[in-house]
PDB file of C-alpha atoms in Angstrom:
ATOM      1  CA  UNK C   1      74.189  17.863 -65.606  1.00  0.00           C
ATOM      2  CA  UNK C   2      73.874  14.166 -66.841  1.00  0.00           C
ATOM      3  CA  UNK C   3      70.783  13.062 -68.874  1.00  0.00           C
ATOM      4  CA  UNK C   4      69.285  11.110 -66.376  1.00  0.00           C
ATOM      5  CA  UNK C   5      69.376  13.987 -64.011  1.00  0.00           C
ATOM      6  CA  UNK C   6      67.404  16.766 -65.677  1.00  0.00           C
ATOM      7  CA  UNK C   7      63.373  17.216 -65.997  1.00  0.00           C
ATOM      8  CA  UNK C   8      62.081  13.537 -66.738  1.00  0.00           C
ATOM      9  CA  UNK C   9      58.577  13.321 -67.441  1.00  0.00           C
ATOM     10  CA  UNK C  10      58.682   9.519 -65.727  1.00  0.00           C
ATOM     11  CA  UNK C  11      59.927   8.598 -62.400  1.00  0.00           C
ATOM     12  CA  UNK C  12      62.158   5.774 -63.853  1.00  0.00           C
ATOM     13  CA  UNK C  13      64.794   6.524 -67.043  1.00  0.00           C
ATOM     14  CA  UNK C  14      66.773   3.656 -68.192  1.00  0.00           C
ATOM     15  CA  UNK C  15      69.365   3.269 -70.686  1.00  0.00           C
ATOM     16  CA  UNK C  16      71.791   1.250 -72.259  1.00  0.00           C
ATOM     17  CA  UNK C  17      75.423   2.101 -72.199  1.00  0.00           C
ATOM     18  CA  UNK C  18      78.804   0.369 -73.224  1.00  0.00           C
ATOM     19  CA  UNK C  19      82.067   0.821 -71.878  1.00  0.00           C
ATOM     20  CA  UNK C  20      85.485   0.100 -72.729  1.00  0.00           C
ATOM     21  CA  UNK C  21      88.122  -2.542 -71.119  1.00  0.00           C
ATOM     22  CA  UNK C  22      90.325   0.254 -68.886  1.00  0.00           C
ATOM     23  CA  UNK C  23      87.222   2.386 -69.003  1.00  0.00           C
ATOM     24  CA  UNK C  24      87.425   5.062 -65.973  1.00  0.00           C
ATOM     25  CA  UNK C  25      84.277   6.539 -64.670  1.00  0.00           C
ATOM     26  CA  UNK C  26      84.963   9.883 -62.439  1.00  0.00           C
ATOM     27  CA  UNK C  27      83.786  10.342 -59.418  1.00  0.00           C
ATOM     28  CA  UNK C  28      79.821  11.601 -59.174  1.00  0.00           C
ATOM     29  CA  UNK C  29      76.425  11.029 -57.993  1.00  0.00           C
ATOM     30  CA  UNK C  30      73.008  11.820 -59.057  1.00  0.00           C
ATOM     31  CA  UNK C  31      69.854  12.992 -57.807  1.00  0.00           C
ATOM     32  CA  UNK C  32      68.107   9.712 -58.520  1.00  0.00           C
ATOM     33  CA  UNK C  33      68.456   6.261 -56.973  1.00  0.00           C
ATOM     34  CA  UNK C  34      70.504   3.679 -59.278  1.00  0.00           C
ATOM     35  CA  UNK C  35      70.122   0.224 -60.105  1.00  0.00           C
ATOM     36  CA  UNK C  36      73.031  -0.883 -62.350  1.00  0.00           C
ATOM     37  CA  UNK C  37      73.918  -4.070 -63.659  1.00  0.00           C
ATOM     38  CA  UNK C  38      75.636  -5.849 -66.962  1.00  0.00           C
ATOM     39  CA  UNK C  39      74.683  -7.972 -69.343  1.00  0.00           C
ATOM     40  CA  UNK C  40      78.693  -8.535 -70.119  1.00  0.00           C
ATOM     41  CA  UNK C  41      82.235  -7.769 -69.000  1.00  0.00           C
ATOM     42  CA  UNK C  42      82.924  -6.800 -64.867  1.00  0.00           C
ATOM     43  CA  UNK C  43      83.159  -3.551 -63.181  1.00  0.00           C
ATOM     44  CA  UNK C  44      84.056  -2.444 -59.705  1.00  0.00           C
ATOM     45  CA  UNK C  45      82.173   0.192 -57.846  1.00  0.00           C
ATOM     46  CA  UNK C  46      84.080   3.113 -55.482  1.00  0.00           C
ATOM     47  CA  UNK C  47      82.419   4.711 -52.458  1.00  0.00           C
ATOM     48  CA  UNK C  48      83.890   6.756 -50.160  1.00  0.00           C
ATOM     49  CA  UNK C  49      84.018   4.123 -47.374  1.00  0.00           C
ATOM     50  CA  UNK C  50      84.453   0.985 -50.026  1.00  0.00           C
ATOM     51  CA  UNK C  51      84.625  -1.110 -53.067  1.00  0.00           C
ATOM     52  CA  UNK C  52      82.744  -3.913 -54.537  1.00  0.00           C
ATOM     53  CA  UNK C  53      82.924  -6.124 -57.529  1.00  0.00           C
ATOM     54  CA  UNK C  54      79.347  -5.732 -59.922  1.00  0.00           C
ATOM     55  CA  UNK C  55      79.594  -8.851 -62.438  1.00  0.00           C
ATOM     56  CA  UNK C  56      76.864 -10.222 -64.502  1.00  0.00           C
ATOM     57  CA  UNK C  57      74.384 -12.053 -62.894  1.00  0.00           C
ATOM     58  CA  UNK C  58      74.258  -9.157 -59.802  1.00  0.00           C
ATOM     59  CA  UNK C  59      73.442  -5.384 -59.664  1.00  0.00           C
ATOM     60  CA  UNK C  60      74.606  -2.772 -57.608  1.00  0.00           C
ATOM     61  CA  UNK C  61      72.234  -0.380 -55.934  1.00  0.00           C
ATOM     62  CA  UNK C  62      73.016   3.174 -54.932  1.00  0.00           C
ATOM     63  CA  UNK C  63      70.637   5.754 -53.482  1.00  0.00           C
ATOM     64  CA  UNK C  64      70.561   9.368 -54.753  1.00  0.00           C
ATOM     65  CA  UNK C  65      73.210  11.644 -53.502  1.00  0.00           C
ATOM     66  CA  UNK C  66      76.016   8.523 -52.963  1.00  0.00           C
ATOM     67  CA  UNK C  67      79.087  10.093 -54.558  1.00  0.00           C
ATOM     68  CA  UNK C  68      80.652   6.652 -56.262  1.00  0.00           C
ATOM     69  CA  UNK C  69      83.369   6.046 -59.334  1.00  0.00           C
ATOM     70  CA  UNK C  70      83.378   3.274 -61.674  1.00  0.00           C
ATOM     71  CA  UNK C  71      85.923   1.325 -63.248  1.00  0.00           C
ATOM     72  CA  UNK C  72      85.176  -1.268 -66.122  1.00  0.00           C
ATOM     73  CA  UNK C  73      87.872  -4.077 -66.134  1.00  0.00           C
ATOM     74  CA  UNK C  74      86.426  -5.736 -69.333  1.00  0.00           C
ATOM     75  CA  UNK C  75      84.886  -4.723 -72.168  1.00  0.00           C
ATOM     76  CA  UNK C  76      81.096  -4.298 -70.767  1.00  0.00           C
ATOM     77  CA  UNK C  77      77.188  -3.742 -72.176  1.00  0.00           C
ATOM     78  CA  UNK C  78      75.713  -2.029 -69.010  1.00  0.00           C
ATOM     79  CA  UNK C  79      71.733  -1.674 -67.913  1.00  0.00           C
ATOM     80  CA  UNK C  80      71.033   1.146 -65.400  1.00  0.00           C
ATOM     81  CA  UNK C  81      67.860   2.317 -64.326  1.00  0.00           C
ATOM     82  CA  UNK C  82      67.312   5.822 -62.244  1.00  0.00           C
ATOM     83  CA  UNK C  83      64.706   5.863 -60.252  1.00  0.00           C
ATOM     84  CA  UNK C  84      62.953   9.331 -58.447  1.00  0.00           C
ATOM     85  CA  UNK C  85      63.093   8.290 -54.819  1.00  0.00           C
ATOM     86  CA  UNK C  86      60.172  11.059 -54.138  1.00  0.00           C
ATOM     87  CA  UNK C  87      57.868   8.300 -56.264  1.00  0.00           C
ATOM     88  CA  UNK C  88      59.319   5.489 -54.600  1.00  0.00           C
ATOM     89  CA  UNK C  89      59.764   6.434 -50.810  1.00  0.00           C
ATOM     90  CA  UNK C  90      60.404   3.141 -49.612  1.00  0.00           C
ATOM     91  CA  UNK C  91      63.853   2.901 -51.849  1.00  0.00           C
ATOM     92  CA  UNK C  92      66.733   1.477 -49.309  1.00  0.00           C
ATOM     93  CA  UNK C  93      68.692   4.407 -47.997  1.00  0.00           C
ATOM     94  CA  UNK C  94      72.158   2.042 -48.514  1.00  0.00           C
ATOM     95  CA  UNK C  95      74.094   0.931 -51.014  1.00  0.00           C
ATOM     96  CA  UNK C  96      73.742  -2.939 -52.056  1.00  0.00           C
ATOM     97  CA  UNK C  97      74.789  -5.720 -54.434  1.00  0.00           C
ATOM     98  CA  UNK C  98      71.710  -7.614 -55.198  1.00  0.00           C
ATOM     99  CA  UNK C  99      71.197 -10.953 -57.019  1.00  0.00           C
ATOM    100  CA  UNK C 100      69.924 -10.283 -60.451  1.00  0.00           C
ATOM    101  CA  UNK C 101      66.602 -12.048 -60.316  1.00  0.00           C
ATOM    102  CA  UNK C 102      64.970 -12.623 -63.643  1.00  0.00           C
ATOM    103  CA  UNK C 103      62.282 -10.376 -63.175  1.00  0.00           C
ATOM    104  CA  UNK C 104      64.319  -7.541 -61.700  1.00  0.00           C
ATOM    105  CA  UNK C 105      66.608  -7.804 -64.987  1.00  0.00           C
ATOM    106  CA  UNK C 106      63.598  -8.195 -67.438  1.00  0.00           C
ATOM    107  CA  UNK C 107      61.943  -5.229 -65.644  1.00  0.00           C
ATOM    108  CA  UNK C 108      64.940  -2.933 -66.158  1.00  0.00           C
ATOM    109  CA  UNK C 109      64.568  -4.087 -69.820  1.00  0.00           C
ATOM    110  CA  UNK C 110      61.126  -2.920 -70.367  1.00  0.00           C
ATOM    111  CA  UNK C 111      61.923   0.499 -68.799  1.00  0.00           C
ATOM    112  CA  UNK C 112      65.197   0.578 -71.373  1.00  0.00           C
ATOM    113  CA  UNK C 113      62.227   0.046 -74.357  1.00  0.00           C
ATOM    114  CA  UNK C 114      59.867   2.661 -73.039  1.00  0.00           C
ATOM    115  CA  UNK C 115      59.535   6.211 -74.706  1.00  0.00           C
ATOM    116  CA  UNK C 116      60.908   8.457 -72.132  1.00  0.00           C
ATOM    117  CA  UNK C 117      59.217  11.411 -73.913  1.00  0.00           C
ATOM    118  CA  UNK C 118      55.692   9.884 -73.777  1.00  0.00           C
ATOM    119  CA  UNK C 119      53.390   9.237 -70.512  1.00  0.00           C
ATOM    120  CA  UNK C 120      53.243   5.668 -68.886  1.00  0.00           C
ATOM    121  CA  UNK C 121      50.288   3.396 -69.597  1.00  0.00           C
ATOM    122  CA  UNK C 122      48.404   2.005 -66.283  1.00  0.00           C
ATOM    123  CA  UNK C 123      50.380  -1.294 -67.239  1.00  0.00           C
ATOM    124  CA  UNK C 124      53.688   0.600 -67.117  1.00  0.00           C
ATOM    125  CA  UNK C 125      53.083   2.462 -63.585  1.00  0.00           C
ATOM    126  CA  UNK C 126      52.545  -1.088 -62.425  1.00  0.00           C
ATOM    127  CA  UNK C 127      55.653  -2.853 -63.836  1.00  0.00           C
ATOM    128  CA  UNK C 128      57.976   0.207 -62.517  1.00  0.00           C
ATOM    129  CA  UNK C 129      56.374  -0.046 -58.858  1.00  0.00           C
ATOM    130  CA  UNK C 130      57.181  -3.632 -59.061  1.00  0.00           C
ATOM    131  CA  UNK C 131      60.945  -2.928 -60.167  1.00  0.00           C
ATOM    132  CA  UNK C 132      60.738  -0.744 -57.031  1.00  0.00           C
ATOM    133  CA  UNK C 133      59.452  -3.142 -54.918  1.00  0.00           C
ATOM    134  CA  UNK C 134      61.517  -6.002 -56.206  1.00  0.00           C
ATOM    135  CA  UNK C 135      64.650  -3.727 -55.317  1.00  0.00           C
ATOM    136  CA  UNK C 136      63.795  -3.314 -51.372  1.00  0.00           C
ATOM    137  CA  UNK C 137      62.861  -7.311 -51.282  1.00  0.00           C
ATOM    138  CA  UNK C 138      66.421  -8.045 -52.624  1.00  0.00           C
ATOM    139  CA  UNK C 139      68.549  -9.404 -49.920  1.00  0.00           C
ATOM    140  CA  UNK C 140      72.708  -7.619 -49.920  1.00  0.00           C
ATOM    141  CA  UNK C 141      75.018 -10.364 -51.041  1.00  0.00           C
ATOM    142  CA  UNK C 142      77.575  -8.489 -49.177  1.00  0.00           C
ATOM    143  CA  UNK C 143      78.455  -4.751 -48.392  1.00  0.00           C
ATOM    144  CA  UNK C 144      81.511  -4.508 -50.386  1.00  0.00           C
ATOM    145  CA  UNK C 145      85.363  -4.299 -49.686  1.00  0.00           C
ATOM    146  CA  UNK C 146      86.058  -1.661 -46.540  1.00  0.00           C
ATOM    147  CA  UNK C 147      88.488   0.912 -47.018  1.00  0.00           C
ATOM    148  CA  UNK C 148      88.144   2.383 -43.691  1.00  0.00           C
ATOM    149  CA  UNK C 149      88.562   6.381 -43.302  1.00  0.00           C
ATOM    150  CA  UNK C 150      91.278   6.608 -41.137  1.00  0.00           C
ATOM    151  CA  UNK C 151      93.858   8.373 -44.400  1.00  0.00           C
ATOM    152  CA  UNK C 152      96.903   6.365 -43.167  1.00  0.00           C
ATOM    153  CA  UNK C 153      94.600   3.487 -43.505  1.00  0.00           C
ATOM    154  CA  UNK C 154      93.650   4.982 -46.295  1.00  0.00           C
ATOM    155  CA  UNK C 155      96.928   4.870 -48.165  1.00  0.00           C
ATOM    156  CA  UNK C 156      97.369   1.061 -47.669  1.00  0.00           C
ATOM    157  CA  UNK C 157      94.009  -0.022 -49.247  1.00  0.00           C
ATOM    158  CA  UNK C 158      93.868   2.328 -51.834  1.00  0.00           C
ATOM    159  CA  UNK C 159      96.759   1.196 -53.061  1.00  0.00           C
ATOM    160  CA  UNK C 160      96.406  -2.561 -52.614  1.00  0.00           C
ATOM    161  CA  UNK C 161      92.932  -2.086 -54.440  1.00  0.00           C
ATOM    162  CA  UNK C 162      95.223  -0.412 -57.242  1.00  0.00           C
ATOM    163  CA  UNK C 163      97.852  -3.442 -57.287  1.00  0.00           C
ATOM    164  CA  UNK C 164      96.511  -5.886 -55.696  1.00  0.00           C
ATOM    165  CA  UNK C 165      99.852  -8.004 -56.484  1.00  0.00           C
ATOM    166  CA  UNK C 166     101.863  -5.637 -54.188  1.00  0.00           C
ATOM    167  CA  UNK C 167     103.698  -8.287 -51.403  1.00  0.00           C
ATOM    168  CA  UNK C 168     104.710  -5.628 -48.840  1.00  0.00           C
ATOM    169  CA  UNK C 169     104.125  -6.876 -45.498  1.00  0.00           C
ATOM    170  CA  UNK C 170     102.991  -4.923 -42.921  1.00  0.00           C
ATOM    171  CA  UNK C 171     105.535  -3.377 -41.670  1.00  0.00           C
ATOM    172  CA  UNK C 172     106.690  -2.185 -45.048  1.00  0.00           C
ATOM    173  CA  UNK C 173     103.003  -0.764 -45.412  1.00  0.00           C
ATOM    174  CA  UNK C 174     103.469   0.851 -42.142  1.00  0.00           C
ATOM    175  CA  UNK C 175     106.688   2.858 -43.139  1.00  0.00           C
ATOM    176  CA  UNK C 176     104.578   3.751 -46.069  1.00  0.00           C
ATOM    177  CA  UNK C 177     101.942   5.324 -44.139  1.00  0.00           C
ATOM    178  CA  UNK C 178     104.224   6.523 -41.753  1.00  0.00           C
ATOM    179  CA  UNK C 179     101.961   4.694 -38.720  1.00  0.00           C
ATOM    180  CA  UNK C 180     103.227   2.180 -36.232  1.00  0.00           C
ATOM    181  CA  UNK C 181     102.875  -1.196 -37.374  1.00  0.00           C
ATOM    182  CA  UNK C 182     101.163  -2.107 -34.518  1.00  0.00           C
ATOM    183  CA  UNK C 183      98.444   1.074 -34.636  1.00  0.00           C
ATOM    184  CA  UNK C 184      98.096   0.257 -38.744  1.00  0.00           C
ATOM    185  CA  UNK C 185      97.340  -3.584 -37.517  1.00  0.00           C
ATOM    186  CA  UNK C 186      94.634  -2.200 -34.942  1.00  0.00           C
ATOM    187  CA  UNK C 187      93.482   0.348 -37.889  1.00  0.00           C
ATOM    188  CA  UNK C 188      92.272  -2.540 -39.835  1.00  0.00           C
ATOM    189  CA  UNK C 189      90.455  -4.568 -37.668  1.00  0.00           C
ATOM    190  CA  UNK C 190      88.593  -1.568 -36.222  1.00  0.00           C
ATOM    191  CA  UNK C 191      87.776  -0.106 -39.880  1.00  0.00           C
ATOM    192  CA  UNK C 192      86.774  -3.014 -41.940  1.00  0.00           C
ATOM    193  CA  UNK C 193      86.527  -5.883 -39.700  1.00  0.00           C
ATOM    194  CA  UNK C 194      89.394  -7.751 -40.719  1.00  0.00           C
ATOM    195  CA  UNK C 195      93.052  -8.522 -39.928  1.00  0.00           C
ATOM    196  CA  UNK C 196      95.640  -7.044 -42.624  1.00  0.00           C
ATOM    197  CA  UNK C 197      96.313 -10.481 -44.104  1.00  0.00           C
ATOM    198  CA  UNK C 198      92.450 -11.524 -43.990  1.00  0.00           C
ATOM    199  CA  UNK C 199      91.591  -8.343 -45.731  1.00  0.00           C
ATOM    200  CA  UNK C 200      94.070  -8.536 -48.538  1.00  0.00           C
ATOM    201  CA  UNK C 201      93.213 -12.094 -49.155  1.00  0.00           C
ATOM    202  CA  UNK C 202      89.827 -11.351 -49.462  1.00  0.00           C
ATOM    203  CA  UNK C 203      90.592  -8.718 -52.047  1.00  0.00           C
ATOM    204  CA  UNK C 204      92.383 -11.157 -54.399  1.00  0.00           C
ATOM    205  CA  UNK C 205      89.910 -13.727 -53.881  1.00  0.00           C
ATOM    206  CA  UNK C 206      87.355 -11.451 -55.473  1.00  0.00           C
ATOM    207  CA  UNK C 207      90.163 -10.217 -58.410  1.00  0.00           C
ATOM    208  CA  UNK C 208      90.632 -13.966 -58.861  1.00  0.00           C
ATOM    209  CA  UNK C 209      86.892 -14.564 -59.324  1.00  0.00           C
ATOM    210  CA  UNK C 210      86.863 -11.704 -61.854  1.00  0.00           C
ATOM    211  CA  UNK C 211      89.794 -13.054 -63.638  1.00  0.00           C
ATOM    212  CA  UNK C 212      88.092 -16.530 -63.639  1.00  0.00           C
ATOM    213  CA  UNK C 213      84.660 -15.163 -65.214  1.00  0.00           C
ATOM    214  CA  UNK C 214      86.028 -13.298 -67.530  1.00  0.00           C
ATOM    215  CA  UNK C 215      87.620 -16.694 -69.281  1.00  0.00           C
ATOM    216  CA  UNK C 216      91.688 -16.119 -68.336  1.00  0.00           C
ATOM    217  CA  UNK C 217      93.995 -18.419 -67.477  1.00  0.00           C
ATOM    218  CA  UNK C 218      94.846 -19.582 -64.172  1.00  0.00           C
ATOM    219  CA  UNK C 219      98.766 -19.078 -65.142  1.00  0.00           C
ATOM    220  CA  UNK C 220      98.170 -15.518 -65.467  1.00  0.00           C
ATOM    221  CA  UNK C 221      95.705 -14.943 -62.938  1.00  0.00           C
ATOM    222  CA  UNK C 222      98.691 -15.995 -60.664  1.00  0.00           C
ATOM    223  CA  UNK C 223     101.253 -14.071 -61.578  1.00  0.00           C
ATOM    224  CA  UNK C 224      98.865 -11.055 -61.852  1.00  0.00           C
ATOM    225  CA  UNK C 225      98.306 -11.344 -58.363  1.00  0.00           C
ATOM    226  CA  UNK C 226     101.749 -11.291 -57.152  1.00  0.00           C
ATOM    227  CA  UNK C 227     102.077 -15.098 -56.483  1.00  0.00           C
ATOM    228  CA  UNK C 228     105.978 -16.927 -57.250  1.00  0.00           C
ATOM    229  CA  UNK C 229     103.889 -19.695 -59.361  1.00  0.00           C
ATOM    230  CA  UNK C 230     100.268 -20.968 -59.874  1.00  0.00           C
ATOM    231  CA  UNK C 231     100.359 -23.672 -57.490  1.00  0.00           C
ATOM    232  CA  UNK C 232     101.102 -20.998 -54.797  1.00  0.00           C
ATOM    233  CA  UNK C 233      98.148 -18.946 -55.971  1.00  0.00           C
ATOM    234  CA  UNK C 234      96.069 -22.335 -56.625  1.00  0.00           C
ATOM    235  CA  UNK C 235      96.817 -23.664 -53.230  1.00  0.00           C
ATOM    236  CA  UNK C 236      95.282 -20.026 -51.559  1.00  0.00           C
ATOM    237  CA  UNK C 237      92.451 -19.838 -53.982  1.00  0.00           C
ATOM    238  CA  UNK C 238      91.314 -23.809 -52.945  1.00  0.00           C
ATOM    239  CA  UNK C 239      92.119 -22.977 -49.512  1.00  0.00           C
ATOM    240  CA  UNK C 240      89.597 -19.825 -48.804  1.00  0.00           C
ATOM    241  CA  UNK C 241      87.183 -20.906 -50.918  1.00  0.00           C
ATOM    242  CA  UNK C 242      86.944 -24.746 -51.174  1.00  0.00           C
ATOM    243  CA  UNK C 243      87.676 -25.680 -54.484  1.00  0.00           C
ATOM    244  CA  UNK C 244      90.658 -25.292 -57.178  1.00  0.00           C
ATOM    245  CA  UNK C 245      90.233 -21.814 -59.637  1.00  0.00           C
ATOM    246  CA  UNK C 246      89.634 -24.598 -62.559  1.00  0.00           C
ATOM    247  CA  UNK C 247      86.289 -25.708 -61.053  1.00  0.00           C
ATOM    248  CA  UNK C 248      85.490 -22.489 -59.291  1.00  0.00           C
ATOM    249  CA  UNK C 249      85.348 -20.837 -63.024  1.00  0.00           C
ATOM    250  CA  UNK C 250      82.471 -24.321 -64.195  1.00  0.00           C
ATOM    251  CA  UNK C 251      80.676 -23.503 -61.356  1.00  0.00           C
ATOM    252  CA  UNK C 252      80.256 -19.659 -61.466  1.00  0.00           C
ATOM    253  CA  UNK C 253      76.360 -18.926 -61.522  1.00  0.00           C
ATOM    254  CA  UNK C 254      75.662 -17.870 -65.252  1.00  0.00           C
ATOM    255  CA  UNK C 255      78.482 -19.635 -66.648  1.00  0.00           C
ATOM    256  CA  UNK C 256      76.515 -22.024 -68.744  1.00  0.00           C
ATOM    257  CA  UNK C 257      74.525 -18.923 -70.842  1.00  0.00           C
ATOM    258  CA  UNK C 258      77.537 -17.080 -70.925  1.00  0.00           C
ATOM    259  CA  UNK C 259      77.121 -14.971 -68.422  1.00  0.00           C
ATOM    260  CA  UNK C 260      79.269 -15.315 -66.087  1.00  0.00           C
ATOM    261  CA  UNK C 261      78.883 -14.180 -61.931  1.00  0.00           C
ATOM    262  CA  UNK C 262      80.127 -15.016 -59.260  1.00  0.00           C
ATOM    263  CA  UNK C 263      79.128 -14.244 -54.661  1.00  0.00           C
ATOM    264  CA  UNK C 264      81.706 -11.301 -53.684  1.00  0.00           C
ATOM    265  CA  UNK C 265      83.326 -12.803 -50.444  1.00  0.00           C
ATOM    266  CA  UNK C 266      81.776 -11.393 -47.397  1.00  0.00           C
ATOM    267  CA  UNK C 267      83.462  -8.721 -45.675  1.00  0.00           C
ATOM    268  CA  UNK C 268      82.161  -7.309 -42.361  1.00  0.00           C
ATOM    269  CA  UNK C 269      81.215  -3.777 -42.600  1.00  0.00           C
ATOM    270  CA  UNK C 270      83.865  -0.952 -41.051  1.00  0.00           C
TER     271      UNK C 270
END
């Protein structure tokens, strides 16, 4: 059992954790809803249906019970709060990625500083109903990267998420998953909404974006990606999303405190 899961005397336990670059978090859940978000680095978020990107300047949400895995692809100072959805029934029942407002973040704060051994004050009941509140106002800045469930499907996204610079085509994917190419081309526009080429552009849009907040070079964000040079990948990246990676990095929300974010793409639910 994890600390935040055993006898609490308070319906909200925050703390303060830090994580590696390459850092691997196993798959789990917990009996308490989750707010999580970072004060530095980047970290991706597994369900069993998808994945989405949690940088700074957002938070990921995830009810009690949602079995998830973590992986931290920079060196990251992480916030989480756990909240006991029995004292805050009106807790969304999905997971999100929610704009870090600056009194959602300074709320999570103040629960990090109180004692969790000693009883609220009246002013502390109020603060954690209004982190609770300000969590079911938030709007979803966008449901995350489908995986579908379909396993052959399965097979192709999983490993695209693992290397996203993998150029098979689709009908090399299709040998791979030992489907038709036509049926594996039907499988991904009924399970996440999105043609095969839309889907895996949309995936290294968001590892670009990562790439770009977390200060690397265009050069290498290229060729990490699988792309023959870095006017290839430049010409994509300006393409989908309207400007060049070199202005796309100035412009990331955050960027000027040093805390860089950055809107995940948005990708149609499965």
């Amino acid at each position: 059992m994890l600390p935040e899961d055993g006898p609490a005397l308070n319906p909200v336990l925050a703390l303060s954790r830090d994580h590696a670059r390459g850092a691997h978090v196993c798959r789990h859940s917990h009996a308490r809803a989750q707010l999580i978000f970072l004060l530095s680095g980047a970290m991706r978020i597994g369900l069993d249906d998808r994945v989405f990107s949690v940088p700074p300047g957002q938070a990921a949400f995830l009810p009690g019970g949602v079995p998830h895995a973590a992986d931290y692809t920079e060196r990251s100072a992480v916030r989480v709060a756990y909240l006991d959805p029995a004292a805050f029934p009106g807790l969304p029942g999905e997971s999100a990625v929610l704009p870090l407002a600056g009194l959602l973040r300074e709320l999570v704060l103040r629960a990090i500083a109180l004692d969790p051994g000693a009883p609220w004050s009246a002013a502390d009941a109020r603060a954690m109903q209004v982190l609770a509140d300000e969590i079911c106002r938030a709007r979803d800045l966008a449901p995350g990267l489908a995986l579908g469930r379909d396993a052959r499907l399965r097979r192709v996204t999983e490993a695209l998420v693992a290397d996203p610079a993998d150029r098979r085509s689709l009908p090399e994917w299709a040998v791979t998953a030992a489907v038709a190419e036509r049926t594996l081309a039907r499988l991904f526009v009924r399970e996440t909404g999105l043609s095969f080429a839309r889907w895996r552009t949309r995936l290294q849009i968001a590892r670009a974006r990562e790439a770009l907040a977390a200060g690397r070079p265009v050069t290498q964000i290229a060729y990490d990606l699988g792309y023959a040079s870095p006017s290839a990948f430049t010409a994509m990246f300006t393409r989908e999303t309207g400007q060049p990676p070199h202005l796309s990095r100035a412009t990331l929300p955050g960027a000027e405190d040093g805390s860089p974010s950055f809107p995940l793409p948005e990708i149609p639910r499965g």
